[in-house]
C-alpha cells in the first residue's frame, strides 16, 4: 500500500508568486548578462537597510554569552523568552492595549504563523480573504483543503473591502496596512469587521506586519478596537520594522478571551507550539529585545523614515504622471495602476526590459489585482530615484 500525498497541493499554482518572479529575473539576467548589474529590485518586500547597531550589539553580546559555560543556554521556552514578551507587552501599552505576557508567542516571522495557525482551526473551515491578497493566506488554505471566498476590492472601495452578509466565514484574513495595496483601515472600518466577526463567531486573522508605517490616528493593532480580543488573533513581525527579513523574528498574539466551543485558543496554540516548535534562537530574541531600547527605537525610526522618503519619491512621480495609486503614505507599498492600459504582467515585462526595474504584477495577488502593479519603498534611496527616472522615460 503506497503512502498518500496531500492532493490539495496539486490545486496550487505552479509556484509561489515571489519564486516565479525570481525565476523570470534569472531568465532575464541570463539573456542580458551585460545589463544584469543595472537591475533595480522593487519587487519582493525585502529590506535594504542593515540591522540597527543596537540590535547588532545585543546579538554579539548574546552570542558571546552562548560561548561561555556560565551563561550558555540550550532549549529556550517555545513561546519565547519573557524578556522579549515583556517588551512587546509594553509596546502594546503604547497603543492603549493591555496584553498578558502569556498571550504573546514569539515566532520566526508572521508568514510562518499565518500558515501554522490553521493547525488549531477546524478541518473544513470556510475562509474569507480580501482580493488582492498576500498569497500566503490563499495557498496555506488551499493546502489545508479549506473553501475560500474572496471579498473583492478596487478603486470603488479604495481597495478596502467592507463586511457583507454573504461574506460570513469561519476565518477572516485582514491585513492593515495592506499587503499589497498599502491601504489602511480606519477605526470605524475595523470596528465594522470586528462586530461582523463577533456576531457570527468568526475569527479574524489580523496581519499587522506593516503597522510601524502607520501615522496619525489609524490603528496599529486590531486590539485597539473594542471587543477584538474575543474575535481576533494578531500576527506581527520584526522584518520590516527592524530589518529582520534574514534574521527571522516575529510574534503572534492569542488573547485569553478568544474562545470557541468553550475552549481557549491560547491553550491550543501553546499546545501546538510546545509540540511542533522549539522557539526562536536566543541570540535573535536578544536582538529583537534591543528594538525596544531607547537607542534601538531611535535607529529604527531612522530606517522607517528612510523608507517613507522612498515611498514619497515614488508617489511624487506617480502624481506627476497622473497615475492612480493607493498606499505609500502609511505603508512601504505603492499600488499603482498599470499605465497605457497594460495588464500587470505586460507592465512587469515592459518595466523589466525597458527600465531594468522589477516590481510585482498585481495579478499575482488575485484577480482584482489585474491591471495594477506593486512597487516597494524598501530599495535604497539612490535606486528608488533612478528607478523613477527610468520609469518616467516610458511616458516620453
Ligand atoms: C512581500 O513582498 O509581499 C513580502 O516581502 C512577503 C513576505 O513578507 O513574506
CSV table of C-alpha atoms and ligand atoms in Angstrom, one decimal:
chain,number,residue,atom,x,y,z
A,1,UNK,CA,0.0,0.0,0.0
A,2,UNK,CA,1.6,3.3,-1.1
A,3,UNK,CA,1.6,6.4,1.1
A,4,UNK,CA,-1.0,9.0,0.1
A,5,UNK,CA,0.1,12.6,-0.6
A,6,UNK,CA,-1.9,15.7,0.3
A,7,UNK,CA,-3.6,16.1,-3.1
A,8,UNK,CA,-4.6,19.7,-2.2
A,9,UNK,CA,-1.0,20.7,-3.1
A,10,UNK,CA,-1.9,19.8,-6.7
A,11,UNK,CA,-4.6,22.5,-6.7
A,12,UNK,CA,-1.9,25.2,-6.0
A,13,UNK,CA,-0.5,27.4,-8.7
A,14,UNK,CA,2.7,26.0,-10.2
A,15,UNK,CA,4.9,28.2,-8.0
A,16,UNK,CA,4.7,30.8,-5.2
A,17,UNK,CA,4.4,34.3,-6.6
A,18,UNK,CA,7.9,35.6,-5.5
A,19,UNK,CA,9.6,32.4,-6.6
A,20,UNK,CA,8.0,32.9,-10.1
A,21,UNK,CA,9.3,36.5,-10.2
A,22,UNK,CA,12.8,35.3,-9.1
A,23,UNK,CA,12.7,32.7,-11.9
A,24,UNK,CA,11.8,35.4,-14.5
A,25,UNK,CA,14.6,37.7,-13.2
A,26,UNK,CA,17.1,34.8,-13.5
A,27,UNK,CA,15.9,34.2,-17.1
A,28,UNK,CA,16.3,37.9,-18.0
A,29,UNK,CA,19.7,38.1,-16.4
A,30,UNK,CA,20.9,35.1,-18.4
A,31,UNK,CA,19.6,36.7,-21.6
A,32,UNK,CA,21.1,40.1,-20.7
A,33,UNK,CA,24.4,39.4,-18.9
A,34,UNK,CA,25.8,42.8,-19.8
A,35,UNK,CA,22.9,44.7,-18.2
A,36,UNK,CA,22.3,42.4,-15.2
A,37,UNK,CA,24.2,44.9,-12.9
A,38,UNK,CA,21.7,47.7,-13.8
A,39,UNK,CA,18.7,45.8,-12.3
A,40,UNK,CA,16.8,47.6,-9.6
A,41,UNK,CA,14.6,45.4,-7.4
A,42,UNK,CA,11.4,46.8,-6.1
A,43,UNK,CA,9.5,43.5,-6.2
A,44,UNK,CA,9.6,41.4,-3.1
A,45,UNK,CA,9.3,43.5,0.1
A,46,UNK,CA,12.8,42.8,1.3
A,47,UNK,CA,14.6,45.5,3.2
A,48,UNK,CA,18.0,47.0,2.3
A,49,UNK,CA,18.9,48.9,5.4
A,50,UNK,CA,21.2,46.8,7.6
A,51,UNK,CA,20.2,45.8,11.1
A,52,UNK,CA,20.3,48.7,13.6
A,53,UNK,CA,23.5,49.0,15.6
A,54,UNK,CA,21.7,48.4,18.9
A,55,UNK,CA,20.4,45.1,17.6
A,56,UNK,CA,23.7,44.0,16.3
A,57,UNK,CA,25.4,44.9,19.6
A,58,UNK,CA,22.8,42.9,21.5
A,59,UNK,CA,23.3,39.9,19.2
A,60,UNK,CA,27.1,40.0,19.6
A,61,UNK,CA,26.7,40.1,23.3
A,62,UNK,CA,24.2,37.2,23.3
A,63,UNK,CA,26.5,35.2,21.0
A,64,UNK,CA,29.4,35.7,23.4
A,65,UNK,CA,27.1,34.6,26.3
A,66,UNK,CA,26.4,31.4,24.4
A,67,UNK,CA,30.2,30.8,24.2
A,68,UNK,CA,30.7,30.7,28.0
A,69,UNK,CA,29.6,27.8,30.2
A,70,UNK,CA,28.2,30.1,32.9
A,71,UNK,CA,25.8,32.0,30.5
A,72,UNK,CA,25.2,29.3,27.9
A,73,UNK,CA,21.6,28.5,27.2
A,74,UNK,CA,20.1,25.4,25.5
A,75,UNK,CA,16.5,25.0,24.6
A,76,UNK,CA,14.5,28.1,25.4
A,77,UNK,CA,10.8,28.4,26.1
A,78,UNK,CA,8.9,27.5,22.9
A,79,UNK,CA,6.7,30.6,23.3
A,80,UNK,CA,9.6,32.9,23.6
A,81,UNK,CA,11.8,34.4,26.4
A,82,UNK,CA,10.0,36.6,29.0
A,83,UNK,CA,12.5,39.5,28.4
A,84,UNK,CA,11.1,39.9,24.8
A,85,UNK,CA,7.5,39.2,25.6
A,86,UNK,CA,7.6,41.8,28.3
A,87,UNK,CA,9.0,44.4,25.8
A,88,UNK,CA,6.2,43.6,23.3
A,89,UNK,CA,3.6,43.9,26.1
A,90,UNK,CA,5.0,47.4,26.8
A,91,UNK,CA,4.9,48.3,23.1
A,92,UNK,CA,1.2,47.5,23.0
A,93,UNK,CA,0.6,49.6,26.1
A,94,UNK,CA,1.7,52.5,23.9
A,95,UNK,CA,-1.5,51.9,21.8
A,96,UNK,CA,-3.6,51.6,24.9
A,97,UNK,CA,-3.8,47.8,24.5
A,98,UNK,CA,-3.2,45.7,27.6
A,99,UNK,CA,-1.9,42.2,27.0
A,100,UNK,CA,-0.7,39.5,29.3
A,101,UNK,CA,2.7,38.0,28.6
A,102,UNK,CA,1.2,34.5,28.1
A,103,UNK,CA,-0.9,35.9,25.2
A,104,UNK,CA,2.3,36.7,23.2
A,105,UNK,CA,4.1,34.0,21.3
A,106,UNK,CA,7.5,34.7,19.7
A,107,UNK,CA,7.7,33.3,16.2
A,108,UNK,CA,10.2,33.2,13.4
A,109,UNK,CA,8.0,35.7,11.5
A,110,UNK,CA,4.4,36.4,10.6
A,111,UNK,CA,4.4,34.3,7.4
A,112,UNK,CA,5.1,31.0,9.2
A,113,UNK,CA,2.5,31.5,11.9
A,114,UNK,CA,-0.1,32.8,9.4
A,115,UNK,CA,0.1,29.3,7.9
A,116,UNK,CA,0.7,27.3,11.1
A,117,UNK,CA,-2.4,28.8,12.8
A,118,UNK,CA,-4.6,26.5,10.7
A,119,UNK,CA,-3.4,23.6,12.8
A,120,UNK,CA,-5.7,24.7,15.6
A,121,UNK,CA,-8.7,25.6,13.3
A,122,UNK,CA,-11.5,23.3,12.0
A,123,UNK,CA,-10.8,20.9,9.2
A,124,UNK,CA,-13.4,22.2,6.9
A,125,UNK,CA,-13.1,25.9,7.6
A,126,UNK,CA,-14.8,28.4,5.4
A,127,UNK,CA,-12.3,31.2,4.8
A,128,UNK,CA,-12.7,34.8,3.6
A,129,UNK,CA,-9.8,36.7,2.1
A,130,UNK,CA,-9.7,40.1,0.5
A,131,UNK,CA,-8.6,40.3,-3.1
A,132,UNK,CA,-5.9,41.4,-3.9
A,133,UNK,CA,-4.4,39.3,-1.2
A,134,UNK,CA,-1.0,38.3,0.2
A,135,UNK,CA,-0.7,34.8,-1.5
A,136,UNK,CA,0.2,33.0,1.8
A,137,UNK,CA,-3.4,33.3,3.1
A,138,UNK,CA,-4.7,31.6,0.0
A,139,UNK,CA,-2.0,29.0,-0.6
A,140,UNK,CA,-2.0,27.7,3.0
A,141,UNK,CA,-5.8,27.3,3.0
A,142,UNK,CA,-5.6,25.5,-0.4
A,143,UNK,CA,-3.1,23.2,1.2
A,144,UNK,CA,-5.5,22.6,4.1
A,145,UNK,CA,-8.4,21.9,1.8
A,146,UNK,CA,-10.5,24.8,3.1
A,147,UNK,CA,-13.1,26.6,1.0
A,148,UNK,CA,-12.1,30.2,0.1
A,149,UNK,CA,-14.3,33.1,-0.7
A,150,UNK,CA,-12.9,36.4,-1.9
A,151,UNK,CA,-14.0,39.9,-0.8
A,152,UNK,CA,-13.2,41.8,-4.0
A,153,UNK,CA,-11.8,45.3,-3.8
A,154,UNK,CA,-10.9,48.0,-6.3
A,155,UNK,CA,-10.8,51.7,-6.8
A,156,UNK,CA,-14.6,52.0,-5.9
A,157,UNK,CA,-13.9,51.0,-2.3
A,158,UNK,CA,-10.3,52.3,-2.1
A,159,UNK,CA,-9.1,48.7,-2.0
A,160,UNK,CA,-10.7,48.4,1.4
A,161,UNK,CA,-13.5,45.8,1.2
A,162,UNK,CA,-16.1,46.0,4.0
A,163,UNK,CA,-18.2,43.2,5.5
A,164,UNK,CA,-21.3,42.0,3.6
A,165,UNK,CA,-23.9,39.4,4.7
A,166,UNK,CA,-22.6,36.9,2.1
A,167,UNK,CA,-19.0,37.2,3.5
A,168,UNK,CA,-19.9,35.1,6.6
A,169,UNK,CA,-16.9,32.7,7.2
A,170,UNK,CA,-15.2,30.9,10.0
A,171,UNK,CA,-11.9,32.7,9.4
A,172,UNK,CA,-11.4,36.2,8.0
A,173,UNK,CA,-8.0,37.4,7.0
A,174,UNK,CA,-7.4,41.1,7.2
A,175,UNK,CA,-4.1,42.9,6.6
A,176,UNK,CA,-3.7,46.6,7.5
A,177,UNK,CA,-1.7,48.4,6.3
A,178,UNK,CA,-2.4,46.1,3.5
A,179,UNK,CA,0.0,44.0,1.5
A,180,UNK,CA,-0.1,44.5,-1.5
A,181,UNK,CA,-2.3,47.7,-1.7
A,182,UNK,CA,-0.9,49.8,1.2
A,183,UNK,CA,-4.5,50.7,2.0
A,184,UNK,CA,-5.2,51.1,5.8
A,185,UNK,CA,-8.5,50.5,7.7
A,186,UNK,CA,-9.5,53.3,10.0
A,187,UNK,CA,-11.1,52.6,13.4
A,188,UNK,CA,-14.7,52.7,12.2
A,189,UNK,CA,-13.9,50.3,9.3
A,190,UNK,CA,-12.0,47.9,11.5
A,191,UNK,CA,-14.8,48.1,14.1
A,192,UNK,CA,-17.3,47.0,11.4
A,193,UNK,CA,-15.2,43.9,10.7
A,194,UNK,CA,-14.8,43.1,14.4
A,195,UNK,CA,-18.5,43.4,15.0
A,196,UNK,CA,-19.2,41.3,12.0
A,197,UNK,CA,-16.9,38.6,13.3
A,198,UNK,CA,-18.3,38.7,16.8
A,199,UNK,CA,-21.9,38.5,15.7
A,200,UNK,CA,-21.1,35.3,13.7
A,201,UNK,CA,-18.5,33.7,15.8
A,202,UNK,CA,-15.8,34.1,13.1
A,203,UNK,CA,-12.2,34.6,13.9
A,204,UNK,CA,-10.2,37.4,12.3
A,205,UNK,CA,-6.6,36.6,11.5
A,206,UNK,CA,-5.1,40.1,11.5
A,207,UNK,CA,-1.8,40.6,9.8
A,208,UNK,CA,-0.2,43.8,11.2
A,209,UNK,CA,3.3,43.2,9.8
A,210,UNK,CA,3.4,46.8,8.4
A,211,UNK,CA,2.0,48.6,11.5
A,212,UNK,CA,5.2,50.5,12.1
A,213,UNK,CA,4.5,52.6,9.0
A,214,UNK,CA,1.2,53.8,10.4
A,215,UNK,CA,0.9,57.5,11.2
A,216,UNK,CA,-1.8,59.7,12.8
A,217,UNK,CA,-4.9,58.1,14.4
A,218,UNK,CA,-5.1,54.9,12.3
A,219,UNK,CA,-5.0,51.7,14.3
A,220,UNK,CA,-1.7,49.8,14.6
A,221,UNK,CA,-3.4,46.7,16.2
A,222,UNK,CA,-6.8,45.1,15.9
A,223,UNK,CA,-7.0,45.1,19.7
A,224,UNK,CA,-7.4,48.9,19.7
A,225,UNK,CA,-10.9,48.0,18.6
A,226,UNK,CA,-13.5,47.3,21.3
A,227,UNK,CA,-14.3,43.6,21.6
A,228,UNK,CA,-11.4,42.4,19.3
A,229,UNK,CA,-9.9,40.2,21.9
A,230,UNK,CA,-12.9,37.9,21.6
A,231,UNK,CA,-12.6,37.7,17.9
A,232,UNK,CA,-9.1,38.1,16.6
A,233,UNK,CA,-5.5,36.7,16.5
A,234,UNK,CA,-2.8,39.1,15.5
A,235,UNK,CA,0.4,38.4,13.6
A,236,UNK,CA,3.3,40.8,13.6
A,237,UNK,CA,6.9,40.8,12.5
A,238,UNK,CA,10.3,42.5,13.1
A,239,UNK,CA,11.1,42.0,9.4
A,240,UNK,CA,10.0,45.4,8.0
A,241,UNK,CA,10.2,47.2,11.3
A,242,UNK,CA,13.8,46.4,12.2
A,243,UNK,CA,15.3,44.6,9.2
A,244,UNK,CA,14.8,41.0,10.3
A,245,UNK,CA,13.9,39.6,7.0
A,246,UNK,CA,17.0,37.4,7.0
A,247,UNK,CA,17.3,37.1,10.8
A,248,UNK,CA,13.7,35.9,11.4
A,249,UNK,CA,11.6,37.0,14.3
A,250,UNK,CA,8.0,38.0,14.9
A,251,UNK,CA,5.2,37.4,17.3
A,252,UNK,CA,1.6,36.1,17.4
A,253,UNK,CA,-1.0,37.3,19.9
A,254,UNK,CA,-3.7,34.9,21.0
A,255,UNK,CA,-5.8,36.6,23.7
A,256,UNK,CA,-7.2,34.5,26.5
A,257,UNK,CA,-10.7,36.0,25.8
A,258,UNK,CA,-10.7,34.2,22.4
A,259,UNK,CA,-12.8,31.0,22.9
A,260,UNK,CA,-14.7,28.7,20.7
A,261,UNK,CA,-16.6,25.6,21.9
A,262,UNK,CA,-15.7,26.8,25.4
A,263,UNK,CA,-12.0,26.3,24.6
A,264,UNK,CA,-9.3,29.0,24.9
A,265,UNK,CA,-7.5,29.2,21.6
A,266,UNK,CA,-4.5,30.4,23.5
A,267,UNK,CA,-4.2,26.9,25.2
A,268,UNK,CA,-4.5,25.2,21.8
A,269,UNK,CA,-1.8,27.4,20.3
A,270,UNK,CA,0.5,26.8,23.3
A,271,UNK,CA,0.0,23.1,22.9
A,272,UNK,CA,0.7,23.3,19.2
A,273,UNK,CA,3.9,25.4,19.7
A,274,UNK,CA,5.3,23.3,22.5
A,275,UNK,CA,4.9,20.2,20.3
A,276,UNK,CA,6.0,21.5,16.9
A,277,UNK,CA,8.3,24.4,17.6
A,278,UNK,CA,11.4,24.8,19.7
A,279,UNK,CA,11.4,28.6,19.9
A,280,UNK,CA,13.4,31.3,18.2
A,281,UNK,CA,17.2,31.4,18.6
A,282,UNK,CA,18.2,33.2,21.9
A,283,UNK,CA,20.6,35.5,20.0
A,284,UNK,CA,17.9,36.6,17.7
A,285,UNK,CA,15.5,37.3,20.6
A,286,UNK,CA,18.1,39.4,22.3
A,287,UNK,CA,18.4,41.4,19.1
A,288,UNK,CA,14.7,41.8,18.9
A,289,UNK,CA,14.6,43.0,22.6
A,290,UNK,CA,17.1,45.7,21.6
A,291,UNK,CA,14.5,47.0,19.1
A,292,UNK,CA,12.7,48.5,22.1
A,293,UNK,CA,15.7,50.1,23.8
A,294,UNK,CA,16.0,53.9,23.5
A,295,UNK,CA,18.9,53.6,21.1
A,296,UNK,CA,17.1,50.9,19.1
A,297,UNK,CA,13.9,52.9,18.8
A,298,UNK,CA,15.8,55.9,17.5
A,299,UNK,CA,17.7,53.8,14.9
A,300,UNK,CA,14.6,52.0,13.8
A,301,UNK,CA,12.8,55.3,13.3
A,302,UNK,CA,15.6,56.5,11.1
A,303,UNK,CA,15.3,53.4,8.9
A,304,UNK,CA,11.5,53.7,8.7
A,305,UNK,CA,11.8,57.4,7.8
A,306,UNK,CA,14.3,56.4,5.1
A,307,UNK,CA,11.7,54.0,3.5
A,308,UNK,CA,9.0,56.6,4.0
A,309,UNK,CA,11.1,59.0,2.0
A,310,UNK,CA,11.4,56.4,-0.8
A,311,UNK,CA,7.7,55.9,-0.8
A,312,UNK,CA,7.3,59.7,-1.1
A,313,UNK,CA,9.7,59.7,-4.1
A,314,UNK,CA,7.5,57.0,-5.8
A,315,UNK,CA,4.2,58.7,-5.1
A,316,UNK,CA,5.5,62.1,-6.2
A,317,UNK,CA,6.5,60.6,-9.5
A,318,UNK,CA,3.1,58.9,-9.9
A,319,UNK,CA,1.3,62.2,-9.0
A,320,UNK,CA,3.4,64.0,-11.7
A,321,UNK,CA,2.5,61.3,-14.2
A,322,UNK,CA,-1.2,61.4,-13.2
A,323,UNK,CA,-1.3,57.7,-12.4
A,324,UNK,CA,-3.8,56.3,-9.8
A,325,UNK,CA,-2.3,54.7,-6.7
A,326,UNK,CA,-3.0,53.7,-3.2
A,327,UNK,CA,-0.6,53.2,-0.3
A,328,UNK,CA,2.8,54.8,0.1
A,329,UNK,CA,1.6,57.1,3.0
A,330,UNK,CA,1.2,54.6,5.8
A,331,UNK,CA,2.8,51.8,4.1
A,332,UNK,CA,6.0,50.8,2.3
A,333,UNK,CA,4.0,49.5,-0.6
A,334,UNK,CA,2.7,51.7,-3.5
A,335,UNK,CA,-0.1,50.1,-5.5
A,336,UNK,CA,-0.3,51.8,-8.9
A,337,UNK,CA,-2.5,51.4,-11.9
A,338,UNK,CA,-0.5,49.8,-14.8
A,339,UNK,CA,-0.2,52.6,-17.4
A,340,UNK,CA,-1.2,52.5,-21.1
A,341,UNK,CA,-4.0,50.0,-20.3
A,342,UNK,CA,-1.4,47.2,-19.9
A,343,UNK,CA,-2.0,44.1,-18.0
A,344,UNK,CA,0.0,43.6,-14.8
A,345,UNK,CA,2.4,41.1,-16.3
A,346,UNK,CA,2.8,43.1,-19.5
A,347,UNK,CA,3.8,46.1,-17.5
A,348,UNK,CA,6.1,43.9,-15.4
A,349,UNK,CA,7.8,42.8,-18.7
A,350,UNK,CA,8.0,46.3,-20.0
A,351,UNK,CA,9.5,47.8,-16.8
A,352,UNK,CA,12.0,44.9,-16.7
A,353,UNK,CA,13.0,45.0,-20.4
A,354,UNK,CA,13.0,48.8,-21.0
A,355,UNK,CA,13.8,50.2,-17.5
A,356,UNK,CA,15.6,47.2,-15.8
A,357,UNK,CA,13.3,47.7,-12.8
A,358,UNK,CA,11.5,44.8,-11.1
A,359,UNK,CA,8.1,45.3,-9.4
A,360,UNK,CA,5.3,42.8,-8.6
A,361,UNK,CA,2.4,42.3,-11.0
A,362,UNK,CA,-0.9,42.9,-9.3
A,363,UNK,CA,-2.5,39.9,-10.9
A,364,UNK,CA,-0.1,37.7,-8.8
A,365,UNK,CA,-2.1,38.9,-5.7
A,366,UNK,CA,-5.5,37.8,-7.1
A,367,UNK,CA,-7.9,38.6,-9.9
A,368,UNK,CA,-8.8,42.1,-8.6
A,369,UNK,CA,-5.1,42.9,-8.9
A,370,UNK,CA,-5.2,42.6,-12.7
A,371,UNK,CA,-4.2,45.9,-14.3
A,372,UNK,CA,-2.3,47.1,-11.2
A,373,UNK,CA,1.3,46.8,-10.1
A,374,UNK,CA,3.1,46.9,-6.7
A,375,UNK,CA,6.3,48.8,-6.0
A,376,UNK,CA,8.1,48.7,-2.7
A,377,UNK,CA,9.9,51.5,-0.9
A,378,UNK,CA,12.5,49.1,0.5
A,379,UNK,CA,15.1,49.8,-2.0
A,380,UNK,CA,17.9,52.3,-1.5
A,381,UNK,CA,17.2,56.0,-2.0
A,382,UNK,CA,19.5,56.2,-4.9
A,383,UNK,CA,17.9,53.2,-6.7
A,384,UNK,CA,14.4,54.4,-5.9
A,385,UNK,CA,15.2,57.8,-7.6
A,386,UNK,CA,16.9,56.1,-10.5
A,387,UNK,CA,14.0,53.6,-11.0
A,388,UNK,CA,11.5,56.5,-11.1
A,389,UNK,CA,13.7,58.4,-13.5
A,390,UNK,CA,13.8,55.3,-15.8
A,391,UNK,CA,10.1,54.8,-15.4
A,392,UNK,CA,9.3,58.3,-16.5
A,393,UNK,CA,11.1,57.7,-19.7
A,394,UNK,CA,8.3,55.3,-20.7
A,395,UNK,CA,6.0,58.3,-20.8
A,396,UNK,CA,8.0,60.5,-23.2
B,1,LIG,C1,6.1,40.7,0.1
B,1,LIG,O1,6.9,41.2,-0.8
B,1,LIG,O2,4.9,40.7,-0.1
B,1,LIG,C2,6.7,40.3,1.4
B,1,LIG,O3,8.0,40.5,1.4
B,1,LIG,C3,6.5,38.9,1.6
B,1,LIG,C4,6.7,38.5,3.0
B,1,LIG,O4,6.9,39.3,3.9
B,1,LIG,O5,6.7,37.3,3.1
